[in-house]
Amino acid sequence: MSTVSKPGLLKRALPPPALAVLIGLLMWLLAEPSPDFAMASWLRYPLLALLCISGVVMDSTSVFTFLRRKTVLNPYAPHKASTLVLTGAFRYSRNPMYLGLVLLLSAWGLYLSAWWSVAGPIAFFLYIDRFLIPHEEAALKLVFGEPYLQYLKDVRRWL
């Protein structure tokens, strides 16, 4: 059975931004009992700013690109996509919105400075990469055909 034929399960799943917030809350709860990792503040704060700014820019520009092209933002309904977006950050990553959320969770983990918080962005990445993206890709292959297949060859999934 293909992943496209399981819409019921996907309709009940959390939207990726909500999942990222939930994981962020879990990271915060696990930070207290977790051992801290030490990083010099001269390195930690610029890295934190870089991750945070990159994540916000990646997410916001990608969302605005979808809105300008008037296509669906719902990752659980890729079959409703009206336009194949190949501009902006989508020239370099097929999933810049998810990448932005991974960057923001990484910034949050760095801010928390707890070893258990490292698991948050990894868990989010694995869920999105193994569960959600294959569903989206299968549906988009059906919707857009050859142009999407070429896009898969030309642009990496993450970076």
PDB file of N, CA and C in Angstrom, residues 22-91:
ATOM      1  N   LEU A  22       5.255  21.494  19.847  1.00  0.00           N
ATOM      2  CA  LEU A  22       5.148  20.403  20.825  1.00  0.00           C
ATOM      3  C   LEU A  22       6.523  19.835  21.160  1.00  0.00           C
ATOM      4  N   ILE A  23       7.330  19.610  20.158  1.00  0.00           N
ATOM      5  CA  ILE A  23       8.688  19.108  20.393  1.00  0.00           C
ATOM      6  C   ILE A  23       9.495  20.136  21.175  1.00  0.00           C
ATOM      7  N   GLY A  24       9.331  21.411  20.853  1.00  0.00           N
ATOM      8  CA  GLY A  24      10.012  22.463  21.604  1.00  0.00           C
ATOM      9  C   GLY A  24       9.633  22.459  23.072  1.00  0.00           C
ATOM     10  N   LEU A  25       8.361  22.233  23.360  1.00  0.00           N
ATOM     11  CA  LEU A  25       7.911  22.136  24.759  1.00  0.00           C
ATOM     12  C   LEU A  25       8.532  20.920  25.461  1.00  0.00           C
ATOM     13  N   LEU A  26       8.577  19.804  24.753  1.00  0.00           N
ATOM     14  CA  LEU A  26       9.217  18.605  25.318  1.00  0.00           C
ATOM     15  C   LEU A  26      10.703  18.843  25.566  1.00  0.00           C
ATOM     16  N   MET A  27      11.345  19.546  24.650  1.00  0.00           N
ATOM     17  CA  MET A  27      12.765  19.872  24.829  1.00  0.00           C
ATOM     18  C   MET A  27      12.954  20.702  26.097  1.00  0.00           C
ATOM     19  N   TRP A  28      12.063  21.656  26.310  1.00  0.00           N
ATOM     20  CA  TRP A  28      12.137  22.522  27.489  1.00  0.00           C
ATOM     21  C   TRP A  28      11.929  21.712  28.766  1.00  0.00           C
ATOM     22  N   LEU A  29      10.937  20.798  28.745  1.00  0.00           N
ATOM     23  CA  LEU A  29      10.674  19.966  29.920  1.00  0.00           C
ATOM     24  C   LEU A  29      11.838  19.032  30.233  1.00  0.00           C
ATOM     25  N   LEU A  30      12.491  18.529  29.188  1.00  0.00           N
ATOM     26  CA  LEU A  30      13.613  17.607  29.384  1.00  0.00           C
ATOM     27  C   LEU A  30      14.924  18.327  29.680  1.00  0.00           C
ATOM     28  N   ALA A  31      14.957  19.629  29.482  1.00  0.00           N
ATOM     29  CA  ALA A  31      16.203  20.374  29.685  1.00  0.00           C
ATOM     30  C   ALA A  31      16.612  20.407  31.151  1.00  0.00           C
ATOM     31  N   GLU A  32      15.648  20.521  32.053  1.00  0.00           N
ATOM     32  CA  GLU A  32      15.969  20.633  33.483  1.00  0.00           C
ATOM     33  C   GLU A  32      16.697  19.399  34.020  1.00  0.00           C
ATOM     34  N   PRO A  33      16.184  18.178  33.776  1.00  0.00           N
ATOM     35  CA  PRO A  33      16.905  17.012  34.312  1.00  0.00           C
ATOM     36  C   PRO A  33      18.112  16.593  33.472  1.00  0.00           C
ATOM     37  N   SER A  34      18.311  17.229  32.345  1.00  0.00           N
ATOM     38  CA  SER A  34      19.389  16.843  31.436  1.00  0.00           C
ATOM     39  C   SER A  34      20.701  17.531  31.815  1.00  0.00           C
ATOM     40  N   PRO A  35      21.812  16.835  31.616  1.00  0.00           N
ATOM     41  CA  PRO A  35      23.094  17.514  31.832  1.00  0.00           C
ATOM     42  C   PRO A  35      23.294  18.629  30.802  1.00  0.00           C
ATOM     43  N   ASP A  36      23.896  19.715  31.241  1.00  0.00           N
ATOM     44  CA  ASP A  36      24.173  20.842  30.350  1.00  0.00           C
ATOM     45  C   ASP A  36      25.396  20.552  29.487  1.00  0.00           C
ATOM     46  N   PHE A  37      25.421  21.160  28.308  1.00  0.00           N
ATOM     47  CA  PHE A  37      26.662  21.142  27.544  1.00  0.00           C
ATOM     48  C   PHE A  37      27.237  22.545  27.577  1.00  0.00           C
ATOM     49  N   ALA A  38      28.512  22.593  27.709  1.00  0.00           N
ATOM     50  CA  ALA A  38      29.191  23.889  27.838  1.00  0.00           C
ATOM     51  C   ALA A  38      29.620  24.387  26.463  1.00  0.00           C
ATOM     52  N   MET A  39      29.365  25.672  26.235  1.00  0.00           N
ATOM     53  CA  MET A  39      29.823  26.316  25.008  1.00  0.00           C
ATOM     54  C   MET A  39      30.123  27.765  25.365  1.00  0.00           C
ATOM     55  N   ALA A  40      31.239  28.224  24.919  1.00  0.00           N
ATOM     56  CA  ALA A  40      31.632  29.611  25.194  1.00  0.00           C
ATOM     57  C   ALA A  40      30.588  30.564  24.623  1.00  0.00           C
ATOM     58  N   SER A  41      30.234  31.583  25.391  1.00  0.00           N
ATOM     59  CA  SER A  41      29.182  32.512  24.966  1.00  0.00           C
ATOM     60  C   SER A  41      29.558  33.261  23.692  1.00  0.00           C
ATOM     61  N   TRP A  42      30.847  33.503  23.444  1.00  0.00           N
ATOM     62  CA  TRP A  42      31.257  34.197  22.226  1.00  0.00           C
ATOM     63  C   TRP A  42      30.914  33.370  20.983  1.00  0.00           C
ATOM     64  N   LEU A  43      30.776  32.048  21.144  1.00  0.00           N
ATOM     65  CA  LEU A  43      30.394  31.167  20.045  1.00  0.00           C
ATOM     66  C   LEU A  43      28.890  30.863  20.087  1.00  0.00           C
ATOM     67  N   ARG A  44      28.384  30.644  21.270  1.00  0.00           N
ATOM     68  CA  ARG A  44      26.996  30.225  21.446  1.00  0.00           C
ATOM     69  C   ARG A  44      26.007  31.268  20.924  1.00  0.00           C
ATOM     70  N   TYR A  45      26.159  32.527  21.322  1.00  0.00           N
ATOM     71  CA  TYR A  45      25.165  33.534  20.955  1.00  0.00           C
ATOM     72  C   TYR A  45      25.156  33.886  19.468  1.00  0.00           C
ATOM     73  N   PRO A  46      26.303  34.035  18.823  1.00  0.00           N
ATOM     74  CA  PRO A  46      26.245  34.257  17.364  1.00  0.00           C
ATOM     75  C   PRO A  46      25.667  33.049  16.609  1.00  0.00           C
ATOM     76  N   LEU A  47      26.006  31.834  17.068  1.00  0.00           N
ATOM     77  CA  LEU A  47      25.459  30.633  16.431  1.00  0.00           C
ATOM     78  C   LEU A  47      23.949  30.558  16.654  1.00  0.00           C
ATOM     79  N   LEU A  48      23.523  30.891  17.849  1.00  0.00           N
ATOM     80  CA  LEU A  48      22.098  30.930  18.168  1.00  0.00           C
ATOM     81  C   LEU A  48      21.376  31.939  17.268  1.00  0.00           C
ATOM     82  N   ALA A  49      21.939  33.113  17.113  1.00  0.00           N
ATOM     83  CA  ALA A  49      21.338  34.141  16.253  1.00  0.00           C
ATOM     84  C   ALA A  49      21.299  33.683  14.797  1.00  0.00           C
ATOM     85  N   LEU A  50      22.376  33.077  14.333  1.00  0.00           N
ATOM     86  CA  LEU A  50      22.434  32.597  12.954  1.00  0.00           C
ATOM     87  C   LEU A  50      21.367  31.545  12.682  1.00  0.00           C
ATOM     88  N   LEU A  51      21.235  30.569  13.592  1.00  0.00           N
ATOM     89  CA  LEU A  51      20.229  29.520  13.428  1.00  0.00           C
ATOM     90  C   LEU A  51      18.815  30.104  13.452  1.00  0.00           C
ATOM     91  N   CYS A  52      18.566  30.990  14.394  1.00  0.00           N
ATOM     92  CA  CYS A  52      17.240  31.578  14.558  1.00  0.00           C
ATOM     93  C   CYS A  52      16.867  32.436  13.349  1.00  0.00           C
ATOM     94  N   ILE A  53      17.741  33.311  12.947  1.00  0.00           N
ATOM     95  CA  ILE A  53      17.474  34.183  11.801  1.00  0.00           C
ATOM     96  C   ILE A  53      17.313  33.365  10.530  1.00  0.00           C
ATOM     97  N   SER A  54      18.181  32.381  10.332  1.00  0.00           N
ATOM     98  CA  SER A  54      18.082  31.518   9.143  1.00  0.00           C
ATOM     99  C   SER A  54      16.752  30.777   9.108  1.00  0.00           C
ATOM    100  N   GLY A  55      16.334  30.249  10.251  1.00  0.00           N
ATOM    101  CA  GLY A  55      15.072  29.526  10.319  1.00  0.00           C
ATOM    102  C   GLY A  55      13.873  30.413  10.015  1.00  0.00           C
ATOM    103  N   VAL A  56      13.853  31.596  10.603  1.00  0.00           N
ATOM    104  CA  VAL A  56      12.736  32.533  10.379  1.00  0.00           C
ATOM    105  C   VAL A  56      12.706  32.980   8.914  1.00  0.00           C
ATOM    106  N   VAL A  57      13.856  33.326   8.360  1.00  0.00           N
ATOM    107  CA  VAL A  57      13.914  33.768   6.960  1.00  0.00           C
ATOM    108  C   VAL A  57      13.493  32.633   6.031  1.00  0.00           C
ATOM    109  N   MET A  58      14.003  31.438   6.288  1.00  0.00           N
ATOM    110  CA  MET A  58      13.676  30.284   5.448  1.00  0.00           C
ATOM    111  C   MET A  58      12.169  30.009   5.476  1.00  0.00           C
ATOM    112  N   ASP A  59      11.588  29.991   6.669  1.00  0.00           N
ATOM    113  CA  ASP A  59      10.156  29.714   6.788  1.00  0.00           C
ATOM    114  C   ASP A  59       9.299  30.825   6.187  1.00  0.00           C
ATOM    115  N   SER A  60       9.575  32.052   6.559  1.00  0.00           N
ATOM    116  CA  SER A  60       8.713  33.148   6.112  1.00  0.00           C
ATOM    117  C   SER A  60       8.785  33.363   4.605  1.00  0.00           C
ATOM    118  N   THR A  61       9.964  33.332   4.027  1.00  0.00           N
ATOM    119  CA  THR A  61      10.056  33.533   2.577  1.00  0.00           C
ATOM    120  C   THR A  61       9.412  32.379   1.813  1.00  0.00           C
ATOM    121  N   SER A  62       9.527  31.163   2.339  1.00  0.00           N
ATOM    122  CA  SER A  62       8.921  30.006   1.679  1.00  0.00           C
ATOM    123  C   SER A  62       7.403  30.066   1.741  1.00  0.00           C
ATOM    124  N   VAL A  63       6.857  30.445   2.887  1.00  0.00           N
ATOM    125  CA  VAL A  63       5.406  30.582   3.018  1.00  0.00           C
ATOM    126  C   VAL A  63       4.907  31.676   2.083  1.00  0.00           C
ATOM    127  N   PHE A  64       5.590  32.815   2.053  1.00  0.00           N
ATOM    128  CA  PHE A  64       5.168  33.905   1.170  1.00  0.00           C
ATOM    129  C   PHE A  64       5.252  33.501  -0.301  1.00  0.00           C
ATOM    130  N   THR A  65       6.235  32.684  -0.653  1.00  0.00           N
ATOM    131  CA  THR A  65       6.341  32.196  -2.031  1.00  0.00           C
ATOM    132  C   THR A  65       5.119  31.348  -2.375  1.00  0.00           C
ATOM    133  N   PHE A  66       4.714  30.465  -1.472  1.00  0.00           N
ATOM    134  CA  PHE A  66       3.510  29.653  -1.699  1.00  0.00           C
ATOM    135  C   PHE A  66       2.270  30.531  -1.798  1.00  0.00           C
ATOM    136  N   LEU A  67       2.156  31.517  -0.918  1.00  0.00           N
ATOM    137  CA  LEU A  67       0.990  32.390  -0.932  1.00  0.00           C
ATOM    138  C   LEU A  67       0.914  33.197  -2.231  1.00  0.00           C
ATOM    139  N   ARG A  68       2.059  33.707  -2.684  1.00  0.00           N
ATOM    140  CA  ARG A  68       2.089  34.462  -3.950  1.00  0.00           C
ATOM    141  C   ARG A  68       1.674  33.589  -5.129  1.00  0.00           C
ATOM    142  N   ARG A  69       2.064  32.323  -5.090  1.00  0.00           N
ATOM    143  CA  ARG A  69       1.739  31.405  -6.189  1.00  0.00           C
ATOM    144  C   ARG A  69       0.346  30.806  -6.034  1.00  0.00           C
ATOM    145  N   LYS A  70      -0.326  31.127  -4.915  1.00  0.00           N
ATOM    146  CA  LYS A  70      -1.695  30.668  -4.637  1.00  0.00           C
ATOM    147  C   LYS A  70      -1.813  29.148  -4.692  1.00  0.00           C
ATOM    148  N   THR A  71      -0.903  28.489  -3.999  1.00  0.00           N
ATOM    149  CA  THR A  71      -0.964  27.032  -3.912  1.00  0.00           C
ATOM    150  C   THR A  71      -1.120  26.615  -2.459  1.00  0.00           C
ATOM    151  N   VAL A  72      -1.468  25.392  -2.261  1.00  0.00           N
ATOM    152  CA  VAL A  72      -1.819  24.876  -0.937  1.00  0.00           C
ATOM    153  C   VAL A  72      -0.587  24.779  -0.023  1.00  0.00           C
ATOM    154  N   LEU A  73      -0.772  25.206   1.220  1.00  0.00           N
ATOM    155  CA  LEU A  73       0.288  25.103   2.229  1.00  0.00           C
ATOM    156  C   LEU A  73       0.149  23.842   3.074  1.00  0.00           C
ATOM    157  N   ASN A  74      -0.994  23.209   3.027  1.00  0.00           N
ATOM    158  CA  ASN A  74      -1.275  22.050   3.864  1.00  0.00           C
ATOM    159  C   ASN A  74      -0.466  20.835   3.391  1.00  0.00           C
ATOM    160  N   PRO A  75       0.509  20.376   4.196  1.00  0.00           N
ATOM    161  CA  PRO A  75       1.334  19.246   3.761  1.00  0.00           C
ATOM    162  C   PRO A  75       0.569  17.923   3.733  1.00  0.00           C
ATOM    163  N   TYR A  76      -0.624  17.897   4.334  1.00  0.00           N
ATOM    164  CA  TYR A  76      -1.429  16.682   4.332  1.00  0.00           C
ATOM    165  C   TYR A  76      -2.408  16.649   3.165  1.00  0.00           C
ATOM    166  N   ALA A  77      -2.338  17.655   2.309  1.00  0.00           N
ATOM    167  CA  ALA A  77      -3.192  17.695   1.114  1.00  0.00           C
ATOM    168  C   ALA A  77      -2.371  18.090  -0.112  1.00  0.00           C
ATOM    169  N   PRO A  78      -1.254  17.423  -0.365  1.00  0.00           N
ATOM    170  CA  PRO A  78      -0.437  17.818  -1.522  1.00  0.00           C
ATOM    171  C   PRO A  78      -1.150  17.583  -2.851  1.00  0.00           C
ATOM    172  N   HIS A  79      -2.139  16.704  -2.858  1.00  0.00           N
ATOM    173  CA  HIS A  79      -2.900  16.453  -4.077  1.00  0.00           C
ATOM    174  C   HIS A  79      -3.715  17.676  -4.508  1.00  0.00           C
ATOM    175  N   LYS A  80      -3.866  18.665  -3.612  1.00  0.00           N
ATOM    176  CA  LYS A  80      -4.597  19.895  -3.936  1.00  0.00           C
ATOM    177  C   LYS A  80      -3.678  21.005  -4.457  1.00  0.00           C
ATOM    178  N   ALA A  81      -2.393  20.712  -4.602  1.00  0.00           N
ATOM    179  CA  ALA A  81      -1.445  21.722  -5.081  1.00  0.00           C
ATOM    180  C   ALA A  81      -1.825  22.155  -6.494  1.00  0.00           C
ATOM    181  N   SER A  82      -1.816  23.460  -6.713  1.00  0.00           N
ATOM    182  CA  SER A  82      -2.187  24.003  -8.019  1.00  0.00           C
ATOM    183  C   SER A  82      -0.971  24.413  -8.839  1.00  0.00           C
ATOM    184  N   THR A  83       0.164  24.600  -8.164  1.00  0.00           N
ATOM    185  CA  THR A  83       1.362  25.094  -8.833  1.00  0.00           C
ATOM    186  C   THR A  83       2.582  24.394  -8.260  1.00  0.00           C
ATOM    187  N   LEU A  84       3.502  24.036  -9.133  1.00  0.00           N
ATOM    188  CA  LEU A  84       4.789  23.506  -8.705  1.00  0.00           C
ATOM    189  C   LEU A  84       5.719  24.691  -8.476  1.00  0.00           C
ATOM    190  N   VAL A  85       6.087  24.921  -7.228  1.00  0.00           N
ATOM    191  CA  VAL A  85       6.907  26.087  -6.877  1.00  0.00           C
ATOM    192  C   VAL A  85       8.383  25.717  -7.017  1.00  0.00           C
ATOM    193  N   LEU A  86       9.066  26.432  -7.899  1.00  0.00           N
ATOM    194  CA  LEU A  86      10.476  26.161  -8.193  1.00  0.00           C
ATOM    195  C   LEU A  86      11.356  27.382  -7.967  1.00  0.00           C
ATOM    196  N   THR A  87      10.810  28.430  -7.361  1.00  0.00           N
ATOM    197  CA  THR A  87      11.545  29.674  -7.193  1.00  0.00           C
ATOM    198  C   THR A  87      11.910  29.892  -5.723  1.00  0.00           C
ATOM    199  N   GLY A  88      12.683  30.942  -5.479  1.00  0.00           N
ATOM    200  CA  GLY A  88      13.089  31.268  -4.113  1.00  0.00           C
ATOM    201  C   GLY A  88      13.925  30.154  -3.509  1.00  0.00           C
ATOM    202  N   ALA A  89      13.687  29.866  -2.252  1.00  0.00           N
ATOM    203  CA  ALA A  89      14.444  28.821  -1.553  1.00  0.00           C
ATOM    204  C   ALA A  89      14.204  27.444  -2.158  1.00  0.00           C
ATOM    205  N   PHE A  90      13.110  27.277  -2.882  1.00  0.00           N
ATOM    206  CA  PHE A  90      12.784  25.984  -3.496  1.00  0.00           C
ATOM    207  C   PHE A  90      13.732  25.631  -4.643  1.00  0.00           C
ATOM    208  N   ARG A  91      14.572  26.576  -5.053  1.00  0.00           N
ATOM    209  CA  ARG A  91      15.613  26.269  -6.043  1.00  0.00           C
ATOM    210  C   ARG A  91      16.733  25.453  -5.417  1.00  0.00           C
TER     211      ARG A  91
END
